[in-house]
Coordinates of C-alpha atoms and ligand atoms in Angstrom, one line a residue:
X475 CA 3.5 -35.9 -4.6
X476 CA 0.5 -36.5 -6.6
X477 CA 0.5 -35.7 -10.2
X478 CA -2.5 -33.3 -10.1
X479 CA -0.7 -31.3 -7.2
X480 CA 2.5 -31.2 -9.4
X481 CA 0.4 -29.7 -12.1
X482 CA -1.3 -27.2 -9.9
X483 CA 1.9 -26.0 -8.4
X484 CA 3.4 -25.4 -12.0
X485 CA 0.5 -23.2 -12.9
X486 CA -1.6 -25.5 -15.1
X487 CA -4.9 -24.4 -13.4
X488 CA -7.3 -25.2 -10.6
X489 CA -7.2 -28.9 -9.0
X490 CA -10.4 -29.5 -11.0
X491 CA -9.0 -28.2 -14.2
X492 CA -5.7 -30.3 -13.7
X493 CA -7.8 -33.6 -13.1
X494 CA -9.7 -32.9 -16.2
X495 CA -6.4 -32.3 -18.3
X496 CA -4.9 -35.6 -17.0
X497 CA -8.1 -37.7 -17.7
X498 CA -8.3 -36.1 -21.2
X499 CA -5.0 -37.7 -22.0
X500 CA -3.1 -34.6 -22.5
X501 CA -0.5 -35.3 -20.1
X502 CA 2.9 -37.2 -20.1
X503 CA 5.1 -38.0 -17.1
X504 CA 8.6 -38.2 -18.0
X505 CA 7.5 -39.1 -21.5
X506 CA 5.0 -41.5 -20.6
X507 CA 1.3 -40.9 -21.0
X508 CA -0.7 -40.9 -17.8
X509 CA -4.4 -40.4 -17.4
X510 CA -4.7 -41.0 -13.5
X511 CA -4.3 -37.7 -11.8
X512 CA -3.7 -39.4 -8.3
X513 CA -0.3 -41.2 -9.6
X514 CA 2.4 -40.5 -7.5
X515 CA 5.4 -38.6 -9.1
X516 CA 8.8 -37.7 -7.8
X517 CA 9.2 -33.9 -8.2
X518 CA 13.1 -34.2 -8.6
X519 CA 13.9 -34.3 -12.4
X520 CA 10.3 -34.6 -13.2
X521 CA 9.2 -33.3 -16.8
X522 CA 5.7 -33.1 -17.4
X523 CA 4.5 -32.7 -21.1
X524 CA 1.3 -31.0 -22.0
X525 CA -0.1 -31.3 -25.5
X526 CA 3.3 -32.2 -26.8
X527 CA 5.1 -29.2 -24.7
X528 CA 7.6 -30.4 -22.1
X529 CA 7.9 -28.5 -18.8
X530 CA 10.4 -29.3 -16.2
X531 CA 9.2 -29.2 -12.8
X532 CA 10.5 -26.4 -10.7
X533 CA 9.7 -25.8 -7.1
X534 CA 10.2 -22.2 -7.6
X535 CA 10.6 -20.3 -10.9
X536 CA 13.3 -17.6 -11.9
X537 CA 13.1 -16.0 -15.4
X538 CA 15.2 -13.2 -16.9
X539 CA 13.5 -11.3 -19.5
X540 CA 14.8 -8.8 -22.4
X541 CA 12.2 -6.0 -21.5
X542 CA 11.3 -4.3 -24.7
X543 CA 10.2 -0.7 -25.2
X544 CA 6.8 0.5 -24.5
X545 CA 5.7 -2.4 -21.8
X546 CA 4.7 -1.5 -18.3
X547 CA 5.6 -3.8 -15.4
X548 CA 2.1 -3.6 -13.9
X549 CA -0.1 -6.7 -14.6
X550 CA -3.0 -4.3 -15.6
X551 CA -1.7 -1.4 -17.3
X552 CA -3.5 1.6 -18.1
X553 CA -1.9 2.7 -21.4
X554 CA 0.7 0.1 -22.6
X555 CA 1.0 -3.6 -23.0
X556 CA 2.1 -5.5 -19.9
X557 CA 5.5 -7.4 -19.6
X558 CA 3.3 -10.1 -18.2
X559 CA 1.7 -10.6 -21.7
X560 CA 5.1 -11.7 -22.7
X561 CA 5.1 -14.7 -20.2
X562 CA 3.2 -18.0 -21.0
X563 CA -0.1 -18.6 -18.9
X564 CA 1.4 -21.2 -16.5
X565 CA 4.0 -18.7 -15.4
X566 CA 1.2 -16.0 -14.7
X567 CA -0.9 -18.4 -13.1
X568 CA 1.7 -19.7 -10.5
X569 CA 2.0 -16.0 -9.3
X570 CA 5.4 -14.7 -11.0
X571 CA 6.2 -11.1 -9.9
X572 CA 8.5 -8.6 -11.3
X573 CA 11.7 -8.3 -9.2
X574 CA 11.8 -4.5 -9.1
X575 CA 10.3 -2.4 -11.9
X576 CA 11.5 -0.8 -15.1
X577 CA 9.7 2.3 -16.5
X578 CA 7.7 1.6 -19.8
X579 CA 10.3 3.4 -22.0
X580 CA 13.3 1.6 -20.2
X581 CA 14.6 -1.6 -22.0
X582 CA 16.8 -4.4 -20.5
X583 CA 17.2 -6.9 -18.0
X584 CA 14.1 -7.7 -15.9
X585 CA 13.7 -10.5 -13.6
X586 CA 10.5 -12.3 -12.3
X587 CA 10.1 -15.0 -9.8
X588 CA 7.5 -16.6 -7.5
X589 CA 10.0 -16.9 -4.7
X590 CA 9.4 -14.1 -2.1
X591 CA 12.7 -14.5 -0.3
X592 CA 14.8 -14.1 -3.5
X593 CA 12.7 -10.9 -4.7
X594 CA 13.5 -9.5 -1.2
X595 CA 17.2 -10.2 -1.6
X596 CA 17.4 -8.7 -4.9
X597 CA 15.6 -5.5 -4.2
X598 CA 16.8 -4.7 -0.8
X599 CA 19.3 -2.0 -0.5
X600 CA 20.9 -3.6 2.5
X601 CA 21.8 -6.7 0.5
X602 CA 24.1 -4.3 -1.9
X603 CA 23.0 -6.0 -5.2
X604 CA 24.1 -3.3 -8.0
X605 CA 21.6 -2.5 -10.8
X606 CA 23.7 -1.5 -13.8
X607 CA 22.3 1.0 -16.4
X608 CA 23.3 2.5 -19.6
X609 CA 21.9 6.1 -19.9
X610 CA 21.8 7.9 -23.1
X611 CA 21.7 11.6 -22.2
X612 CA 20.3 14.8 -24.1
X613 CA 23.2 16.8 -23.5
X614 CA 26.9 15.9 -23.3
X615 CA 28.1 14.1 -20.3
X616 CA 30.6 16.2 -18.4
X617 CA 33.2 15.4 -15.6
X618 CA 31.2 17.6 -13.3
X619 CA 28.0 15.5 -13.9
X620 CA 30.0 12.2 -13.1
X621 CA 31.5 13.8 -10.1
X622 CA 28.1 14.7 -8.9
X623 CA 26.6 11.2 -9.7
X624 CA 29.6 9.6 -7.7
X625 CA 29.4 12.0 -4.7
X626 CA 25.5 12.3 -4.3
X627 CA 22.8 14.3 -5.7
X628 CA 19.8 15.5 -3.7
X629 CA 16.4 14.2 -5.0
X630 CA 13.0 15.6 -4.0
X631 CA 11.5 13.6 -0.9
X632 CA 15.0 12.1 0.0
X633 CA 16.4 12.9 3.2
X634 CA 20.1 12.8 2.2
X635 CA 22.0 13.0 -1.2
X636 CA 22.0 9.5 -3.1
X637 CA 25.3 8.6 -4.9
X638 CA 25.9 6.0 -7.6
X639 CA 28.0 3.0 -6.6
X640 CA 30.0 3.7 -9.7
X641 CA 29.7 6.0 -12.8
X642 CA 31.5 6.2 -16.0
X643 CA 31.3 7.9 -19.5
X644 CA 31.1 5.5 -22.3
X645 CA 31.0 8.1 -25.1
X646 CA 30.0 12.0 -25.4
X647 CA 26.2 11.4 -24.4
X648 CA 26.2 7.9 -22.9
X649 CA 27.2 6.8 -19.3
X650 CA 27.1 3.7 -17.2
X651 CA 25.8 4.1 -13.8
X652 CA 25.4 1.4 -11.1
X653 CA 22.9 1.8 -8.2
X654 CA 22.6 -0.2 -5.0
X655 CA 18.6 0.6 -4.6
X656 CA 15.7 1.1 -6.9
X657 CA 13.8 4.1 -6.1
X658 CA 11.0 5.4 -8.3
X659 CA 12.5 6.8 -11.6
X660 CA 15.9 7.0 -9.8
X661 CA 18.3 7.2 -12.8
X662 CA 16.2 9.8 -14.5
X663 CA 15.8 11.9 -11.4
X664 CA 19.5 11.6 -10.5
X665 CA 20.6 12.6 -13.9
X666 CA 18.1 15.5 -13.8
X667 CA 19.5 16.6 -10.7
X668 CA 22.7 17.1 -12.6
X669 CA 20.9 19.2 -14.9
X670 CA 20.9 16.8 -17.8
X671 CA 18.2 14.5 -19.3
X672 CA 18.0 10.7 -20.1
X673 CA 16.8 10.0 -23.5
X674 CA 17.3 6.2 -23.5
X675 CA 17.9 4.0 -20.6
X676 CA 18.8 0.4 -20.6
X677 CA 19.5 -2.0 -17.6
X678 CA 22.5 -4.2 -18.6
X679 CA 23.2 -6.2 -15.6
X680 CA 22.2 -7.0 -12.0
X681 CA 25.0 -8.2 -9.5
X682 CA 27.5 -10.1 -11.8
X683 CA 24.9 -11.2 -14.4
X684 CA 24.7 -9.4 -17.7
X685 CA 21.7 -9.3 -20.0
X686 CA 22.4 -12.2 -22.5
X687 CA 23.5 -10.6 -25.9
X688 CA 21.7 -13.4 -27.6
X689 CA 18.3 -12.7 -25.9
X690 CA 16.2 -10.5 -28.2
X691 CA 13.8 -7.8 -26.8
X692 CA 10.4 -9.5 -25.6
X693 CA 12.1 -12.9 -25.0
X694 CA 12.8 -14.6 -21.8
X695 CA 14.8 -17.4 -20.3
X696 CA 15.1 -19.7 -17.2
X697 CA 17.6 -19.0 -14.8
X698 CA 19.9 -21.7 -13.2
X699 CA 21.6 -21.8 -9.9
X700 CA 24.7 -20.4 -11.3
X701 CA 22.9 -17.6 -12.9
X702 CA 21.2 -16.8 -9.5
X703 CA 24.7 -16.8 -7.7
X704 CA 25.8 -14.3 -10.2
X705 CA 22.7 -12.1 -9.7
X706 CA 23.0 -12.3 -5.8
X707 CA 26.7 -11.2 -5.9
X708 CA 26.8 -8.2 -3.7
X709 CA 28.9 -5.0 -4.9
X710 CA 32.4 -5.3 -3.6
X711 CA 32.1 -2.5 -1.3
X712 CA 28.8 -3.7 0.4
X713 CA 28.6 -4.9 3.8
X714 CA 27.2 -8.4 4.3
Ligands
URA2084 N1 15.7 4.4 -13.0 C1 14.7 5.0 -13.8 O1 14.6 6.1 -13.9 N2 13.9 4.1 -14.5 C2 13.9 2.8 -14.5 O2 13.3 2.2 -15.4 C3 14.8 2.0 -13.9 C4 15.6 2.9 -13.0

């Protein structure tokens, strides 16, 4: 692969922009300065350094963010900041998308990728990948409420009741709820259907992969192959 093509694929700009970048002397290939954009590079294990910042070449990008309060998942939000403002420009440029959405007042685990097939596998209800939420409710969590969430609640515009994959009380006002799909405002609507109301909502995990405890709100990290396997782990009862 030509250096200019490698840079373009990683989101460093147009062909013309990447050619200019290399010619300006701002680029190193595996730690060695290179000012010829047509240089052949081997993508495996390739590290591109731009203005002193090292970027590992990735054919596809997978990122996990700790979504903070008050950010929208759309690229051009109307009233709030966008989660895309928290990613570096090359990731925006290479077309990263949110893997499902969280409401602006929901916090927690949010994925981004430029791999369409991965996005489909993560959000398709047929793949049975659980999204695990911690919901803090306005009124106490009752056993009747937990039963209703486990057996299924009727939401407006849905043909049949929807049940949580699992549901447990964590304390008097907090419950953990696992869902196999991601319909619009689903947790809030399911809890409203039981007569309660969500005050705070946080996504703790997807599949078998939990939000890292060390990742502060607003920060993101790369995902490796092992993380992706954990994320794609179907819920035990899901059919393959
Ligand atoms: N369900 C909701 O109601 N909101 C979210 O952000 C995610 C799931």
